GROMACS .gro file of N, CA and C in nm:
model
  207
    1MET      N    1  -1.558  -1.392  -4.766
    1MET     CA    2  -1.600  -1.358  -4.631
    1MET      C    3  -1.664  -1.480  -4.567
    2SER      N    4  -1.628  -1.507  -4.446
    2SER     CA    5  -1.677  -1.623  -4.374
    2SER      C    6  -1.811  -1.595  -4.307
    3ASN      N    7  -1.890  -1.700  -4.289
    3ASN     CA    8  -2.016  -1.689  -4.216
    3ASN      C    9  -1.995  -1.706  -4.066
    4GLU      N   10  -1.870  -1.722  -4.025
    4GLU     CA   11  -1.838  -1.743  -3.885
    4GLU      C   12  -1.860  -1.615  -3.805
    5ILE      N   13  -1.917  -1.627  -3.689
    5ILE     CA   14  -1.935  -1.512  -3.600
    5ILE      C   15  -1.813  -1.507  -3.509
    6MET      N   16  -1.744  -1.395  -3.510
    6MET     CA   17  -1.626  -1.379  -3.427
    6MET      C   18  -1.665  -1.304  -3.300
    7PHE      N   19  -1.638  -1.362  -3.186
    7PHE     CA   20  -1.667  -1.296  -3.059
    7PHE      C   21  -1.550  -1.206  -3.023
    8PRO      N   22  -1.577  -1.097  -2.952
    8PRO     CA   23  -1.472  -0.999  -2.927
    8PRO      C   24  -1.357  -1.049  -2.840
    9ASP      N   25  -1.383  -1.145  -2.754
    9ASP     CA   26  -1.277  -1.187  -2.663
    9ASP      C   27  -1.292  -1.333  -2.626
   10VAL      N   28  -1.198  -1.414  -2.671
   10VAL     CA   29  -1.198  -1.556  -2.637
   10VAL      C   30  -1.177  -1.575  -2.488
   11ASN      N   31  -1.107  -1.481  -2.425
   11ASN     CA   32  -1.079  -1.492  -2.282
   11ASN      C   33  -1.205  -1.484  -2.196
   12ALA      N   34  -1.313  -1.427  -2.248
   12ALA     CA   35  -1.437  -1.420  -2.171
   12ALA      C   36  -1.487  -1.560  -2.139
   13GLN      N   37  -1.479  -1.652  -2.234
   13GLN     CA   38  -1.520  -1.790  -2.210
   13GLN      C   39  -1.426  -1.857  -2.110
   14ALA      N   40  -1.297  -1.829  -2.122
   14ALA     CA   41  -1.200  -1.885  -2.027
   14ALA      C   42  -1.229  -1.837  -1.886
   15LEU      N   43  -1.257  -1.710  -1.871
   15LEU     CA   44  -1.291  -1.655  -1.739
   15LEU      C   45  -1.415  -1.723  -1.683
   16LYS      N   46  -1.514  -1.743  -1.767
   16LYS     CA   47  -1.639  -1.807  -1.722
   16LYS      C   48  -1.612  -1.949  -1.673
   17ILE      N   49  -1.529  -2.022  -1.745
   17ILE     CA   50  -1.496  -2.159  -1.704
   17ILE      C   51  -1.422  -2.158  -1.571
   18VAL      N   52  -1.322  -2.072  -1.558
   18VAL     CA   53  -1.242  -2.068  -1.434
   18VAL      C   54  -1.327  -2.023  -1.316
   19LYS      N   55  -1.413  -1.925  -1.336
   19LYS     CA   56  -1.495  -1.875  -1.225
   19LYS      C   57  -1.608  -1.969  -1.185
   20TYR      N   58  -1.671  -2.033  -1.284
   20TYR     CA   59  -1.796  -2.102  -1.255
   20TYR      C   60  -1.803  -2.250  -1.293
   21ASN      N   61  -1.710  -2.300  -1.372
   21ASN     CA   62  -1.730  -2.433  -1.430
   21ASN      C   63  -1.617  -2.533  -1.411
   22LEU      N   64  -1.525  -2.510  -1.320
   22LEU     CA   65  -1.418  -2.608  -1.301
   22LEU      C   66  -1.471  -2.740  -1.244
   23GLU      N   67  -1.582  -2.735  -1.175
   23GLU     CA   68  -1.641  -2.858  -1.120
   23GLU      C   69  -1.753  -2.912  -1.209
   24ASN      N   70  -1.777  -2.850  -1.322
   24ASN     CA   71  -1.885  -2.891  -1.412
   24ASN      C   72  -1.840  -3.011  -1.497
   25PRO      N   73  -1.906  -3.125  -1.484
   25PRO     CA   74  -1.866  -3.244  -1.561
   25PRO      C   75  -1.893  -3.231  -1.711
   26ASP      N   76  -1.973  -3.133  -1.751
   26ASP     CA   77  -2.001  -3.113  -1.894
   26ASP      C   78  -1.887  -3.041  -1.966
   27VAL      N   79  -1.797  -2.980  -1.890
   27VAL     CA   80  -1.680  -2.914  -1.948
   27VAL      C   81  -1.564  -3.013  -1.942
   28THR      N   82  -1.499  -3.037  -2.055
   28THR     CA   83  -1.392  -3.137  -2.058
   28THR      C   84  -1.269  -3.090  -1.981
   29ILE      N   85  -1.187  -3.187  -1.941
   29ILE     CA   86  -1.063  -3.157  -1.870
   29ILE      C   87  -0.973  -3.068  -1.956
   30SER      N   88  -0.965  -3.097  -2.084
   30SER     CA   89  -0.880  -3.015  -2.171
   30SER      C   90  -0.933  -2.872  -2.183
   31GLU      N   91  -1.065  -2.854  -2.185
   31GLU     CA   92  -1.123  -2.719  -2.188
   31GLU      C   93  -1.092  -2.644  -2.059
   32LYS      N   94  -1.102  -2.713  -1.947
   32LYS     CA   95  -1.072  -2.650  -1.818
   32LYS      C   96  -0.925  -2.611  -1.810
   33THR      N   97  -0.838  -2.701  -1.853
   33THR     CA   98  -0.695  -2.674  -1.849
   33THR      C   99  -0.660  -2.558  -1.942
   34GLU      N  100  -0.716  -2.557  -2.061
   34GLU     CA  101  -0.692  -2.447  -2.156
   34GLU      C  102  -0.744  -2.315  -2.101
   35ALA      N  103  -0.858  -2.318  -2.034
   35ALA     CA  104  -0.913  -2.196  -1.975
   35ALA      C  105  -0.819  -2.141  -1.867
   36ILE      N  106  -0.767  -2.229  -1.782
   36ILE     CA  107  -0.674  -2.185  -1.678
   36ILE      C  108  -0.548  -2.127  -1.743
   37LYS      N  109  -0.500  -2.192  -1.848
   37LYS     CA  110  -0.381  -2.142  -1.919
   37LYS      C  111  -0.407  -2.003  -1.977
   38ARG      N  112  -0.521  -1.985  -2.041
   38ARG     CA  113  -0.554  -1.854  -2.100
   38ARG      C  114  -0.564  -1.746  -1.992
   39VAL      N  115  -0.626  -1.780  -1.880
   39VAL     CA  116  -0.638  -1.684  -1.770
   39VAL      C  117  -0.500  -1.650  -1.715
   40ALA      N  118  -0.414  -1.749  -1.701
   40ALA     CA  119  -0.279  -1.725  -1.650
   40ALA      C  120  -0.199  -1.634  -1.742
   41GLU      N  121  -0.227  -1.639  -1.871
   41GLU     CA  122  -0.154  -1.558  -1.969
   41GLU      C  123  -0.213  -1.418  -1.988
   42MET      N  124  -0.326  -1.390  -1.924
   42MET     CA  125  -0.387  -1.258  -1.936
   42MET      C  126  -0.302  -1.154  -1.863
   43LYS      N  127  -0.304  -1.031  -1.914
   43LYS     CA  128  -0.226  -0.924  -1.851
   43LYS      C  129  -0.291  -0.874  -1.723
   44ALA      N  130  -0.423  -0.873  -1.719
   44ALA     CA  131  -0.495  -0.825  -1.601
   44ALA      C  132  -0.594  -0.931  -1.556
   45HIS      N  133  -0.616  -0.937  -1.428
   45HIS     CA  134  -0.707  -1.037  -1.370
   45HIS      C  135  -0.816  -0.969  -1.287
   46ASP      N  136  -0.862  -0.855  -1.334
   46ASP     CA  137  -0.961  -0.776  -1.260
   46ASP      C  138  -1.093  -0.849  -1.239
   47ASN      N  139  -1.127  -0.940  -1.328
   47ASN     CA  140  -1.256  -1.009  -1.320
   47ASN      C  141  -1.252  -1.134  -1.234
   48LEU      N  142  -1.136  -1.166  -1.179
   48LEU     CA  143  -1.122  -1.284  -1.095
   48LEU      C  144  -1.078  -1.243  -0.955
   49SER      N  145  -1.136  -1.307  -0.857
   49SER     CA  146  -1.094  -1.280  -0.720
   49SER      C  147  -0.973  -1.368  -0.687
   50LYS      N  148  -0.910  -1.336  -0.578
   50LYS     CA  149  -0.799  -1.419  -0.529
   50LYS      C  150  -0.850  -1.561  -0.504
   51ALA      N  151  -0.970  -1.572  -0.450
   51ALA     CA  152  -1.029  -1.704  -0.423
   51ALA      C  153  -1.049  -1.783  -0.552
   52ASP      N  154  -1.090  -1.716  -0.661
   52ASP     CA  155  -1.106  -1.783  -0.791
   52ASP      C  156  -0.972  -1.839  -0.839
   53LEU      N  157  -0.866  -1.759  -0.828
   53LEU     CA  158  -0.733  -1.803  -0.873
   53LEU      C  159  -0.681  -1.918  -0.788
   54ILE      N  160  -0.700  -1.910  -0.658
   54ILE     CA  161  -0.656  -2.018  -0.569
   54ILE      C  162  -0.734  -2.146  -0.599
   55PHE      N  163  -0.863  -2.134  -0.624
   55PHE     CA  164  -0.944  -2.251  -0.657
   55PHE      C  165  -0.892  -2.317  -0.784
   56ALA      N  166  -0.856  -2.235  -0.884
   56ALA     CA  167  -0.802  -2.290  -1.009
   56ALA      C  168  -0.670  -2.362  -0.985
   57LEU      N  169  -0.584  -2.305  -0.902
   57LEU     CA  170  -0.457  -2.372  -0.869
   57LEU      C  171  -0.482  -2.504  -0.798
   58ARG      N  172  -0.573  -2.504  -0.703
   58ARG     CA  173  -0.604  -2.627  -0.630
   58ARG      C  174  -0.664  -2.732  -0.723
   59TRP      N  175  -0.747  -2.687  -0.816
   59TRP     CA  176  -0.806  -2.780  -0.913
   59TRP      C  177  -0.695  -2.846  -0.994
   60LEU      N  178  -0.599  -2.767  -1.041
   60LEU     CA  179  -0.487  -2.823  -1.118
   60LEU      C  180  -0.412  -2.929  -1.038
   61PHE      N  181  -0.380  -2.900  -0.914
   61PHE     CA  182  -0.305  -2.995  -0.832
   61PHE      C  183  -0.388  -3.117  -0.796
   62ARG      N  184  -0.520  -3.102  -0.786
   62ARG     CA  185  -0.606  -3.217  -0.761
   62ARG      C  186  -0.612  -3.307  -0.883
   63TYR      N  187  -0.618  -3.247  -1.001
   63TYR     CA  188  -0.634  -3.327  -1.122
   63TYR      C  189  -0.503  -3.384  -1.173
   64TYR      N  190  -0.395  -3.307  -1.166
   64TYR     CA  191  -0.266  -3.351  -1.220
   64TYR      C  192  -0.171  -3.385  -1.106
   65ASP      N  193  -0.092  -3.489  -1.126
   65ASP     CA  194   0.007  -3.529  -1.026
   65ASP      C  195   0.142  -3.468  -1.065
   66PHE      N  196   0.165  -3.344  -1.022
   66PHE     CA  197   0.288  -3.274  -1.057
   66PHE      C  198   0.410  -3.331  -0.985
   67LEU      N  199   0.388  -3.399  -0.876
   67LEU     CA  200   0.500  -3.449  -0.796
   67LEU      C  201   0.544  -3.589  -0.837
   68GLU      N  202   0.480  -3.643  -0.939
   68GLU     CA  203   0.514  -3.776  -0.989
   68GLU      C  204   0.658  -3.776  -1.041
   69GLU      N  205   0.735  -3.879  -1.007
   69GLU     CA  206   0.875  -3.887  -1.052
   69GLU      C  207   0.893  -3.993  -1.156
   0.00000   0.00000   0.00000
């Protein structure tokens, strides 16, 4: 048996990052990107507003150059 504490939902941390910490310099770019990915893969988005989702999309486009050829 492990001494590790298992939290009930990893997505709770992802939601917290997407809602409150995309502009937080203490959260790494990879953590932010992974959080957005986890949120996008969730079946329900009841805990996020439309504004939260749009902000996450805008953050992605600001950080990554998707139009680069």
